[in-house]
Coordinates of C-alpha atoms in Angstrom, one line a residue:
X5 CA -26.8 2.5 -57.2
X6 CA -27.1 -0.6 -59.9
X7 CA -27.6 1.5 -62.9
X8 CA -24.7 2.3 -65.5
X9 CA -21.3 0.2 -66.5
X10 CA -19.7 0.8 -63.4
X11 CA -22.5 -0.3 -61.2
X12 CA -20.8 -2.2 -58.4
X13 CA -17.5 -0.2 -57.9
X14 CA -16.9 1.3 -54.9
X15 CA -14.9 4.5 -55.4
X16 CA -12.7 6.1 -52.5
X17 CA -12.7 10.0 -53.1
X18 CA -9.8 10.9 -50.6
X19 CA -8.6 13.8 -52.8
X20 CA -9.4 17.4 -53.1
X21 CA -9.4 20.4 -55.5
X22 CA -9.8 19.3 -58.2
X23 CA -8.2 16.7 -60.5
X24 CA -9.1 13.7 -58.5
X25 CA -12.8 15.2 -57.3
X26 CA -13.2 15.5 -61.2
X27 CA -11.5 11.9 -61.9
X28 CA -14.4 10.3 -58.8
X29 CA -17.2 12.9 -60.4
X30 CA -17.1 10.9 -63.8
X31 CA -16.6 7.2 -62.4
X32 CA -20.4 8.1 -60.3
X33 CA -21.3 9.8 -63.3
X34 CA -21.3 6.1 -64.6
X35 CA -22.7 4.1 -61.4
X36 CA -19.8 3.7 -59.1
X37 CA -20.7 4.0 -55.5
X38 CA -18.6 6.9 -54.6
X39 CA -17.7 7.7 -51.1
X40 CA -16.1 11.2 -50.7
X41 CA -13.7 11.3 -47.3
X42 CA -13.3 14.9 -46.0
X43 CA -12.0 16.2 -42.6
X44 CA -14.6 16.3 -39.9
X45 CA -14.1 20.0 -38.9
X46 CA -12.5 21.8 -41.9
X47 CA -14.3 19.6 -44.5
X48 CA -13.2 19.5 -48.5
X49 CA -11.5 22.7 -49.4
X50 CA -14.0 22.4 -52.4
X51 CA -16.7 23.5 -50.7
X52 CA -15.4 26.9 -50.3
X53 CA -14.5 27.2 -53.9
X54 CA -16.4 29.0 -56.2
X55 CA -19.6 30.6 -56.0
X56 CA -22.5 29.9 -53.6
X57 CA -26.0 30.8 -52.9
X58 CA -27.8 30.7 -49.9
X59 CA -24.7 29.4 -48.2
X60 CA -24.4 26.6 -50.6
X61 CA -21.4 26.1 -52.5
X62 CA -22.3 25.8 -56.4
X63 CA -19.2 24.2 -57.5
X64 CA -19.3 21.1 -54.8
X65 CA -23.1 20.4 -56.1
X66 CA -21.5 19.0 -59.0
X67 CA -18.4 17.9 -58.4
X68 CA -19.8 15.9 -55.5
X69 CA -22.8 14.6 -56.9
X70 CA -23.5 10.8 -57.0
X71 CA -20.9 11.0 -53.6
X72 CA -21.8 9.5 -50.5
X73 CA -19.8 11.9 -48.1
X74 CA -18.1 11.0 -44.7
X75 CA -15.9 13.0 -42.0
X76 CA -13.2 11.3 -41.6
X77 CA -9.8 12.6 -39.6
X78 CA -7.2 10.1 -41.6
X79 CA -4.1 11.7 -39.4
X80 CA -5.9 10.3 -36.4
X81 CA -5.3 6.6 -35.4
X82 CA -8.5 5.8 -35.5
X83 CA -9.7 7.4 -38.3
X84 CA -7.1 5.9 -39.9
X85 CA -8.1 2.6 -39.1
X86 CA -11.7 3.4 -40.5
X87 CA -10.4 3.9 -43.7
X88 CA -8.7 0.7 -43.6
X89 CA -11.7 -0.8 -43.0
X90 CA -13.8 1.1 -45.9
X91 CA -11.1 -0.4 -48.0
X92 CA -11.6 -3.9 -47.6
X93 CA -14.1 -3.4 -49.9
X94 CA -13.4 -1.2 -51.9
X95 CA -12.1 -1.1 -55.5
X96 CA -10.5 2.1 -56.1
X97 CA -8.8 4.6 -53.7
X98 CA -8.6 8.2 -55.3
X99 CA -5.9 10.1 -53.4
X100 CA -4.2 14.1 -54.1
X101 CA -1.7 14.5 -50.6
X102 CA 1.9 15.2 -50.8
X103 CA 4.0 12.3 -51.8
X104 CA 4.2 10.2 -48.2
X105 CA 1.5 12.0 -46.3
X106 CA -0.8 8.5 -46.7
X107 CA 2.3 6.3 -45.3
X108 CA 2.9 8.5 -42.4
X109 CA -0.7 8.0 -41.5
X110 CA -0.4 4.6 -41.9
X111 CA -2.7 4.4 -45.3
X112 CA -0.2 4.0 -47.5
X113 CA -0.4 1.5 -50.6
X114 CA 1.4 -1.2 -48.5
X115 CA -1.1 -1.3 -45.3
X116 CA -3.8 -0.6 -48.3
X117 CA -3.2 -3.4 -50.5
X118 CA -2.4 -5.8 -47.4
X119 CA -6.4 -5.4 -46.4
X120 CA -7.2 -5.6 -50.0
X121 CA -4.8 -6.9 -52.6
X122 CA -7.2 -5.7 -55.5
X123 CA -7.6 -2.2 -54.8
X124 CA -6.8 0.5 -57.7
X125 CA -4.9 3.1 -55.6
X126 CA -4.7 6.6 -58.2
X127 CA -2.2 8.7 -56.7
X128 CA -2.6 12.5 -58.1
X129 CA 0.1 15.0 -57.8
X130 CA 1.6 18.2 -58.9
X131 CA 4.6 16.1 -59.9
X132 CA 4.6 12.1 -59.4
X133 CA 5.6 10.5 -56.1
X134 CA 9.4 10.4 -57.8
X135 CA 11.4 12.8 -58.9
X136 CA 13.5 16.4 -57.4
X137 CA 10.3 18.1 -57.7
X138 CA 8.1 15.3 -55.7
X139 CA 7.8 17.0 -52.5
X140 CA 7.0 20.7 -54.0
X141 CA 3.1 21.8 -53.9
X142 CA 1.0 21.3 -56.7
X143 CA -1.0 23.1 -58.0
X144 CA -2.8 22.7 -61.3
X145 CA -1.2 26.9 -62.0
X146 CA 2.2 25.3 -62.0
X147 CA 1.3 22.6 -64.1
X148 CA -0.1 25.2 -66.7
X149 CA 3.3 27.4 -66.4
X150 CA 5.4 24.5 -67.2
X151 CA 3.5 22.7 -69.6
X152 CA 4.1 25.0 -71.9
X153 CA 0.7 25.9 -72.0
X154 CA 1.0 29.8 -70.8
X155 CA 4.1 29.8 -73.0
X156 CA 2.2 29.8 -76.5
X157 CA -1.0 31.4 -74.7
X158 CA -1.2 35.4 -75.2
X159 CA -0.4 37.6 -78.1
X160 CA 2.7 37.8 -79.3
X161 CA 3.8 41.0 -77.5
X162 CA 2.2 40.3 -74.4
X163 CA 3.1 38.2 -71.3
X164 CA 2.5 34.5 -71.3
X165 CA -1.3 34.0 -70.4
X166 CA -2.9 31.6 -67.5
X167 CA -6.2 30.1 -68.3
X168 CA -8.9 31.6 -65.8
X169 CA -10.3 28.3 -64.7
X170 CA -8.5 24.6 -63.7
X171 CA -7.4 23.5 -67.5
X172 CA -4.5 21.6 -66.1
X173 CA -6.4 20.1 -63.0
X174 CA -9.9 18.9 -65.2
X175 CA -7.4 17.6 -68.0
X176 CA -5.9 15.4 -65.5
X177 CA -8.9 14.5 -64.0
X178 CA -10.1 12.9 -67.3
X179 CA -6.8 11.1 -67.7
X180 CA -7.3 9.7 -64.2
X181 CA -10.9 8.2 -64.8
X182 CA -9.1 6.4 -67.8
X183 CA -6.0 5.4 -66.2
X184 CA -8.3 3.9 -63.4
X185 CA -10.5 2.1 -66.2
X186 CA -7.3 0.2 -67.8
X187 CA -6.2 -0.4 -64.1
X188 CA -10.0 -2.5 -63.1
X189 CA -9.7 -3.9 -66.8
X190 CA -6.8 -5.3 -66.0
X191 CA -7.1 -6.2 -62.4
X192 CA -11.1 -8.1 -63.9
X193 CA -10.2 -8.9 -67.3
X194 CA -6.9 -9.9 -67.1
X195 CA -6.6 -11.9 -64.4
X196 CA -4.4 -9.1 -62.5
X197 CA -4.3 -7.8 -59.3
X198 CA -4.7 -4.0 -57.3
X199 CA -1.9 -1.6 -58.9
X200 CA -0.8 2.3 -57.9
X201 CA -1.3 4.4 -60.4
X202 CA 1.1 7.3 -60.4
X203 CA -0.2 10.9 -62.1
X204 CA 1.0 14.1 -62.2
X205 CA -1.0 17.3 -62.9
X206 CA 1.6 18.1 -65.4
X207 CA 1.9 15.1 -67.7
X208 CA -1.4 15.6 -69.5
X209 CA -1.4 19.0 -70.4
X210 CA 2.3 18.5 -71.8
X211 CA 0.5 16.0 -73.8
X212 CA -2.5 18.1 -74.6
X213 CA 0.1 21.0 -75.5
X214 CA 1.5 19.1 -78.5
X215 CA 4.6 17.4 -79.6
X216 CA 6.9 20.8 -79.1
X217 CA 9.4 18.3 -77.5
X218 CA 9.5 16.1 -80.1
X219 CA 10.0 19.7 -82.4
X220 CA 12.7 21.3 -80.3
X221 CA 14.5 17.5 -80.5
X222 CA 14.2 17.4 -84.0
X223 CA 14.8 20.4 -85.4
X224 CA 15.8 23.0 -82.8
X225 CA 12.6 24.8 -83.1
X226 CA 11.0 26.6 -80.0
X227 CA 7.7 27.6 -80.7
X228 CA 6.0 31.1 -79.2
X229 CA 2.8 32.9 -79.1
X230 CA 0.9 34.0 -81.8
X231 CA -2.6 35.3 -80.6
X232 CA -5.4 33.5 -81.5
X233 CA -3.5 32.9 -84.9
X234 CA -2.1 29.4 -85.8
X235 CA 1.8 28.5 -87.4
X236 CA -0.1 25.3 -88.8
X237 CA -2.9 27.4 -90.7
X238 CA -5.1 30.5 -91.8
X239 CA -7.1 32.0 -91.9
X240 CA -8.0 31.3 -87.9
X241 CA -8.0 33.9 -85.6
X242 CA -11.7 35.2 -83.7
X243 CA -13.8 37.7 -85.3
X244 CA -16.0 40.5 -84.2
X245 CA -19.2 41.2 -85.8
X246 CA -21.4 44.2 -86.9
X247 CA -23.5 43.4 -83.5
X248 CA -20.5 43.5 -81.4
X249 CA -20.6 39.8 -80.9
X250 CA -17.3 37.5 -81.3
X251 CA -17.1 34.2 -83.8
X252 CA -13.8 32.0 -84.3
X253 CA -13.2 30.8 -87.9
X254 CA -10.9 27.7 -88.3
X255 CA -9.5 26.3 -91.8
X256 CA -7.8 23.7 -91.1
X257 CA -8.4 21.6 -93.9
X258 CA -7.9 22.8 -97.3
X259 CA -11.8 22.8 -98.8
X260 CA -12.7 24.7 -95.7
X261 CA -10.0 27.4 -96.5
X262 CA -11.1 27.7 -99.8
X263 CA -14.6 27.8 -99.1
X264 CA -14.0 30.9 -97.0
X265 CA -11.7 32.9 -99.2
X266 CA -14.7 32.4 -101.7
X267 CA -17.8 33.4 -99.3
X268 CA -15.6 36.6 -98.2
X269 CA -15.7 37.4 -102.0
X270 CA -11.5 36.8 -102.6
X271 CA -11.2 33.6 -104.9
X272 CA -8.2 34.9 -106.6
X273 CA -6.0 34.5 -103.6
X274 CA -6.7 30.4 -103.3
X275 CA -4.8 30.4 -106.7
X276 CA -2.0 31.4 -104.8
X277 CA 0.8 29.0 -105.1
X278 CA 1.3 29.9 -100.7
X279 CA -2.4 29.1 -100.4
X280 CA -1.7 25.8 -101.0
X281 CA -0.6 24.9 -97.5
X282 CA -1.9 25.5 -93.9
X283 CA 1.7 26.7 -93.6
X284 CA 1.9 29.0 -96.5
X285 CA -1.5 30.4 -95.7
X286 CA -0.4 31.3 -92.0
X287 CA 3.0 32.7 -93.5
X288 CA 0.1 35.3 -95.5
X289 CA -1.9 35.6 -92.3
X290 CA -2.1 39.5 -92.0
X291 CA -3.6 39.1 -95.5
X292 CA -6.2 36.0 -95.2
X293 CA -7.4 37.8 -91.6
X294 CA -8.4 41.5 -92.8
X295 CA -10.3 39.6 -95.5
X296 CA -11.8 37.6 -93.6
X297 CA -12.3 39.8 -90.6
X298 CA -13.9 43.5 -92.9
X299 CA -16.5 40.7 -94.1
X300 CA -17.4 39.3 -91.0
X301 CA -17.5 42.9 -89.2
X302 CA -19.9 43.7 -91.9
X303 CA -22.6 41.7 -90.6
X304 CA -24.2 40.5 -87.8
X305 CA -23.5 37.2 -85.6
X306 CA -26.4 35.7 -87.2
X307 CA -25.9 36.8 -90.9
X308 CA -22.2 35.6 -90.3
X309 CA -23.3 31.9 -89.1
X310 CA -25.9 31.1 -91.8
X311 CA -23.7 32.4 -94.8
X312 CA -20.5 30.3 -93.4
X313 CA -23.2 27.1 -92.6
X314 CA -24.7 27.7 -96.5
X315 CA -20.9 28.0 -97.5
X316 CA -20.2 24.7 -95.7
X317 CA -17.5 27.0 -93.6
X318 CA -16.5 26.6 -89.8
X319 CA -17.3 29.3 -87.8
X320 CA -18.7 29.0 -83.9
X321 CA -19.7 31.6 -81.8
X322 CA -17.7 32.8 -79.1
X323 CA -20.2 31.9 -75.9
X324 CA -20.4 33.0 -72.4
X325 CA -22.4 30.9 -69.6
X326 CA -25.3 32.9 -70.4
X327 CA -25.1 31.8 -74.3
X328 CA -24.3 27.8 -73.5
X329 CA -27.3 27.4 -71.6
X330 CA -29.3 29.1 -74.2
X331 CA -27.9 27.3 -77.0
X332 CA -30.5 25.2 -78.9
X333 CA -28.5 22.4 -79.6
X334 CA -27.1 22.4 -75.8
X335 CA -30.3 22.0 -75.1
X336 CA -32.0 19.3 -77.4
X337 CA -28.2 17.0 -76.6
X338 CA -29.4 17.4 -73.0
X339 CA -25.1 19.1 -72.6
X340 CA -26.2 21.4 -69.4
X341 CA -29.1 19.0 -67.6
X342 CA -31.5 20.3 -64.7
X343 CA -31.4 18.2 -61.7
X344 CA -33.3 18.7 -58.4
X345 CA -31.4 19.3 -55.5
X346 CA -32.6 19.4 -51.9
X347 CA -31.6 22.7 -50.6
X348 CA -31.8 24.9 -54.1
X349 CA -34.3 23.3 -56.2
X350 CA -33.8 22.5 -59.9
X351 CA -30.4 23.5 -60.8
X352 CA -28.6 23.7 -64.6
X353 CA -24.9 21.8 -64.6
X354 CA -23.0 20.2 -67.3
X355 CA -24.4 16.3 -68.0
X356 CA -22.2 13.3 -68.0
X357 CA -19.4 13.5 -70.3
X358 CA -20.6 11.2 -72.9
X359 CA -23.7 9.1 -74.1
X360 CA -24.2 5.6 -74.0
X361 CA -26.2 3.2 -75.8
X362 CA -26.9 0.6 -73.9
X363 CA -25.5 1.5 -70.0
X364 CA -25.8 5.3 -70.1
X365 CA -24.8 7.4 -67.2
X366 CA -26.7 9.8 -64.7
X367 CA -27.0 12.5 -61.9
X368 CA -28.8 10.5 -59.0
X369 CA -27.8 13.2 -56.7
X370 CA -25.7 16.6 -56.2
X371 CA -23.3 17.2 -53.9
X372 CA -24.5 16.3 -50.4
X373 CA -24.0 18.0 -46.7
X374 CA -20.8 17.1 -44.5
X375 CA -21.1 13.9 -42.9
X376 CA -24.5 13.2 -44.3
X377 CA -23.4 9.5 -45.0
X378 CA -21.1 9.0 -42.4
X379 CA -23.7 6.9 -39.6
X380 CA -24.7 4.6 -42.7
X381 CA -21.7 4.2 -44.0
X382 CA -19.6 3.3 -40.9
X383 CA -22.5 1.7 -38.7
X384 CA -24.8 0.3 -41.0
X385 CA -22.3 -0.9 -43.5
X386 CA -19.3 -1.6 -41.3
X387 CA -21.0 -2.8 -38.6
X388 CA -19.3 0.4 -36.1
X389 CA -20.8 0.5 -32.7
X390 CA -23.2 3.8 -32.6
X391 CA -21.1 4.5 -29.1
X392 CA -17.8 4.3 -30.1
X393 CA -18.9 6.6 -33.5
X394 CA -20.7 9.3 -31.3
X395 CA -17.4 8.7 -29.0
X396 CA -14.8 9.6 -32.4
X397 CA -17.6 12.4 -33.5
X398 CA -17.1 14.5 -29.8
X399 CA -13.5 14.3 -30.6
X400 CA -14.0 15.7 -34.4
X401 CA -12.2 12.3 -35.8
X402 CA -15.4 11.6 -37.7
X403 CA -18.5 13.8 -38.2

């Protein structure tokens, strides 16, 4: 593992579905040496989530990939202690319990950061480690229903609307690899030390949400939902072709309005003193979206994308799987990779997050069996004696 910037961190992946999996996915993605900790017996609950084929679990071949993987029991004495131990050298601790499980074990940031003082310790919640709410579950749902996410997801007249996969939980995943990065460039740069970081699943989606806070503060205004439709603009709305195929159409700057009012043969309306504005245009939205969507369900998906291209126009395709994985420029930008895994064979799944220049990323490996590391790890690299690991194995504290 000595290839991309973050070649020579060692990674602690103590968490579970699915922020802080996400969060230790990207930080491999980049070089770290990741070593994923899961019970001996029940193993990560990520490994039952999703689909799977031939008994493997699809999801966990990419979420876990570039993870070294070990069964550890961390409610056990001694499996505590082994933790301890990986940590002594160790630069960052990814951890998802319930505010105080890690002290009661006897893990907590204190016994942590007294066998290593520099250690990054990310601690990933539903709701911080402070607060009334600390102790509830959380779960990535929640975060989405309070957010104000669901709130100003749905049609107007419908019920507020839950995204079908983990939005809240792979936002703050993201946010976590960052807050980890300005924790090490701190700790390295700055002549710091080890720090806890303390994230909730629900602070970056409120952030990703937008400022309604900041709107209801100022001016009293709560915002609701409005479709696919837009208060800051129009037209924007999705749109279904001759074909029966879907395309979304956004006009968020000015030109681009104007430029579609003109391919969907209405120039008169962008002399329109409403036009002027996204606001005024989404006041006229009925209007701006049955021109827009008669010419759109006149032609196909294909005639729809070249004349908005030729226009200079946004307009995407609404994709499923099937579509991205087919998509020429997925495939030429290398977004959805092939990489060979040892039970399936090749297998697509989204590439690193982003390219670069001179210390790219890569997959070295998917996800890898329970306890496939676990001998290496503890008696190669820590030196355990091979009798008292078989001993902790019969006893399910390690596997």
């Amino acid at each position: 593992m000595n290839d991309g910037p973050l070649a020579g961190v060692r990674v602690l992946d103590v968490s579970t579905i699915l922020a802080g999996p996400l969060c230790c996915q990207i930080l491999g993605d980049f070089g770290a040496d990741v070593i994923k900790i899961e019970h001996p017996t029940a193993g990560d609950s990520m490994r039952g989530h999703g689909k799977s084929k031939n008994g493997q679990p699809l999801w966990w071949k990419e979420i876990s990939r570039n993870k070294r993987t070990v069964g550890l029991s961390l409610s056990a004495p001694e499996g505590a202690a082994l933790l301890l131990r990986l940590a002594e050298n160790a630069d960052v601790l990814v951890e998802n319990f319930r505010p105080g499980t890690l002290e009661r074990w006897g893990v907590g940031p204190a016994e942590l950061h007294r066998v290593n003082p520099r250690l990054i310790i990310a601690r990933i919640t539903g709701f911080g480690q402070t607060g009334p709410y600390a102790g509830r579950a959380g779960f990535g749902t929640l975060a989405e229903a309070m957010s104000g996410f669901a709130h100003l997801t749905g049609a107007a007249d419908g019920p507020p609307t839950l995204p079908a996969f983990g939005l809240a939980d792979s936002i703050c995943g993201i946010a976590a690899s960052s807050a980890v990065m300005m924790a090490l460039w701190h700790r390295d740069r700055n002549g710091g030390t080890g720090q806890v970081i303390d994230l909730s699943l629900l602070e970056p989606i409120m952030a990703a949400v937008g400022p309604g806070p900041t709107v209801y503060d100022q001016l009293g205004i709560v915002e609701h939902r409005h479709g696919n439709r837009s208060t800051n603009n129009a037209p924007r709305n999705t749109y279904r072709t001759r074909d029966g195929t879907w395309v979304a159409v956004s006009t968020s700057a000015q030109a681009i309005a104007e430029r579609v009012l003109r391919l969907v043969g209405h120039p008169e309306v962008i002399e329109q003193p409403w036009f002027r504005t996204g606001a005024g245009r989404a006041a006229h939205a009925d209007e701006l979206d049955k021109y827009v969507g008669d010419w759109i369900g006149a032609r196909t998906r294909e005639q729809v994308s070249r004349a908005f291209t030729e226009a200079g126009a946004a307009v995407a395709p609404v994709y499923d799987a099937r579509d991205i994985v087919e998509d020429p420029h997925v495939r030429e930008t290398g977004m959805v990779t092939v990489v060979d895994d040892p039970d399936l064979g090749p297998m697509r799944m989204h590439n690193v997050m982003w390219r670069m220049s001179a210390t790219p990323g890569r997959i070295r490996f998917t996800g890898r069996a329970p306890g496939a590391d676990t001998d290496s790890l503890l008696i190669d690299e820590l030196g355990c004696d091979p009798a008292e690991i078989a001993g902790l194995r019969d006893r399910d504290i390690v596997s």
